[in-house]
Amino acid sequence: METRVVLPTDENILFAGQQIIAGEIVAMPTETVYGLAANVYNSEAVKKIFVAKGRPQDNPLIVHICNISMLSPLVQSIPPIAKQLAEKFWPGPLTIIFRKSDSVPLSVTAGLDTVAIRFPSHKVALRLIESAGVPLAAPSANSSGRQSPTTANHVFTDLDGKIPTIIDGGSCEVGLESTVIKLDYDGITLLRPGAVTFEMLSLVVPNVRIDEGVLNEVSEDEIVSSPGMKHKHYAPLTKVCIIDSDLDQFVKFIQQHADQNIGALVFDNEDSLISVPTVTFGEEGDNIIQAKLLFSALRAIDDLGVDKIYARMPDKHDVGLAIYNRLVRAAGFEVITL
Ligand code: TXA
Ligand code: MG
């Protein structure tokens, strides 16, 4: 199949909407990462997503809506906490898990009786959903296990020949996937941190818990709140290890290991202090920029031609929690504390 990369003109959005209604899958930009979208009500189309990505069958998809009236047909009820969160953070990078209605196929939820819903803010995503006229089931548009794509070029690298259309909306504003939360009787649990942060959620909801799987490794056979937690994620081909230390200690550590074929993932301007090949991911302390650059940086690591990458430790506050969550997975939870 030939993969066309097109700009988000009215004509192209109209055509992509028709492709979706005809049962095709289309890659679209969102404010977080690119998504690979299908008509939520067409299980054959949904299956194509799993095939194109090589996605494990037990990992459910997020359903994207373009206005709040699209929500109630997809869910059994809208609990008061969900309503509050939706009013505060939608449209935007927050995904809320609801009890699903009968109209949502089990192919979308991987057999679960819950459904993850997101109302994105990206204009192109909203225009595409509008054009298709149905909610769109869409995971990130990467090959399963790789970093989520933050440019159309990343999508093309992973899915060329496997999907008909990629809508190029430039690079994604946030750069990390949406925050995923589930509702509890007295609060919420954070299943995946993102740009709607723990701190932001805590201002709106009384009890915000962080699921154990956010910061810790879960084994393949464990029962988890979100199936995505137990799958291998974000791993470059090159082995990554995080060094929890200050800059001086990091520079010394690299010097001591410089006789090996290693590289470093560091903050801006630190590369001049380091004698091995480096990739940078934004200024230290600016976690908005780090979030935006992390996935491109993880992709660039494999081009260095080194056997192992040592990475600087991100700060874990605000969006930093999401950065750490992705990086520690890329590192297979290998962290050295100096
Ligand atoms: O920002 C995003 O969320 C992007 C864009 C495209 O919207 N999408 C995305 O989708 O990251 P995906 O499929 O790569 O990640 C969805 C995550 C997975 O970890 C999945 O296990 C979890 O959400 N998830 C989906 N439905 C769920 C459910 N019913 N219960 C628990 N976790 C769920
Ligand atoms: Mg994904």
CSV table of C-alpha atoms in Angstrom, one decimal, residues 22 25 34 39 42-43 63 83-85 95 103 151 163 177 181 184 193 212 234 241 244 251 260 283 289 321 326 332:
chain,number,residue,atom,x,y,z
A,22,ALA,CA,-15.3,3.5,4.3
A,25,ILE,CA,-7.4,4.0,9.2
A,34,TYR,CA,0.0,11.5,16.5
A,39,ASN,CA,-14.4,4.6,13.2
A,42,ASN,CA,-16.4,-0.5,12.8
A,43,SER,CA,-14.6,-3.5,14.3
A,63,VAL,CA,-11.9,6.9,21.9
A,83,LYS,CA,-18.1,16.0,34.8
A,84,GLN,CA,-15.9,18.3,36.9
A,85,LEU,CA,-12.7,17.1,35.3
A,95,THR,CA,-8.2,10.7,29.1
A,103,SER,CA,-22.6,0.6,21.6
A,151,THR,CA,5.9,14.4,13.9
A,163,ILE,CA,-1.7,2.8,6.2
A,177,GLU,CA,0.7,11.0,25.5
A,181,ILE,CA,-7.1,8.5,35.0
A,184,ASP,CA,-12.8,5.9,42.3
A,193,PRO,CA,1.0,10.8,33.9
A,212,GLU,CA,1.9,1.7,41.5
A,234,TYR,CA,9.4,3.5,24.5
A,241,CYS,CA,20.4,3.6,31.9
A,244,ASP,CA,20.5,9.8,39.4
A,251,VAL,CA,30.3,14.1,33.9
A,260,GLN,CA,33.5,1.9,26.3
A,283,GLU,CA,17.1,22.8,29.1
A,289,ILE,CA,10.4,21.6,26.5
A,321,LEU,CA,6.6,12.9,36.4
A,326,ARG,CA,8.5,7.4,29.9
A,332,GLY,CA,13.8,-0.9,31.3
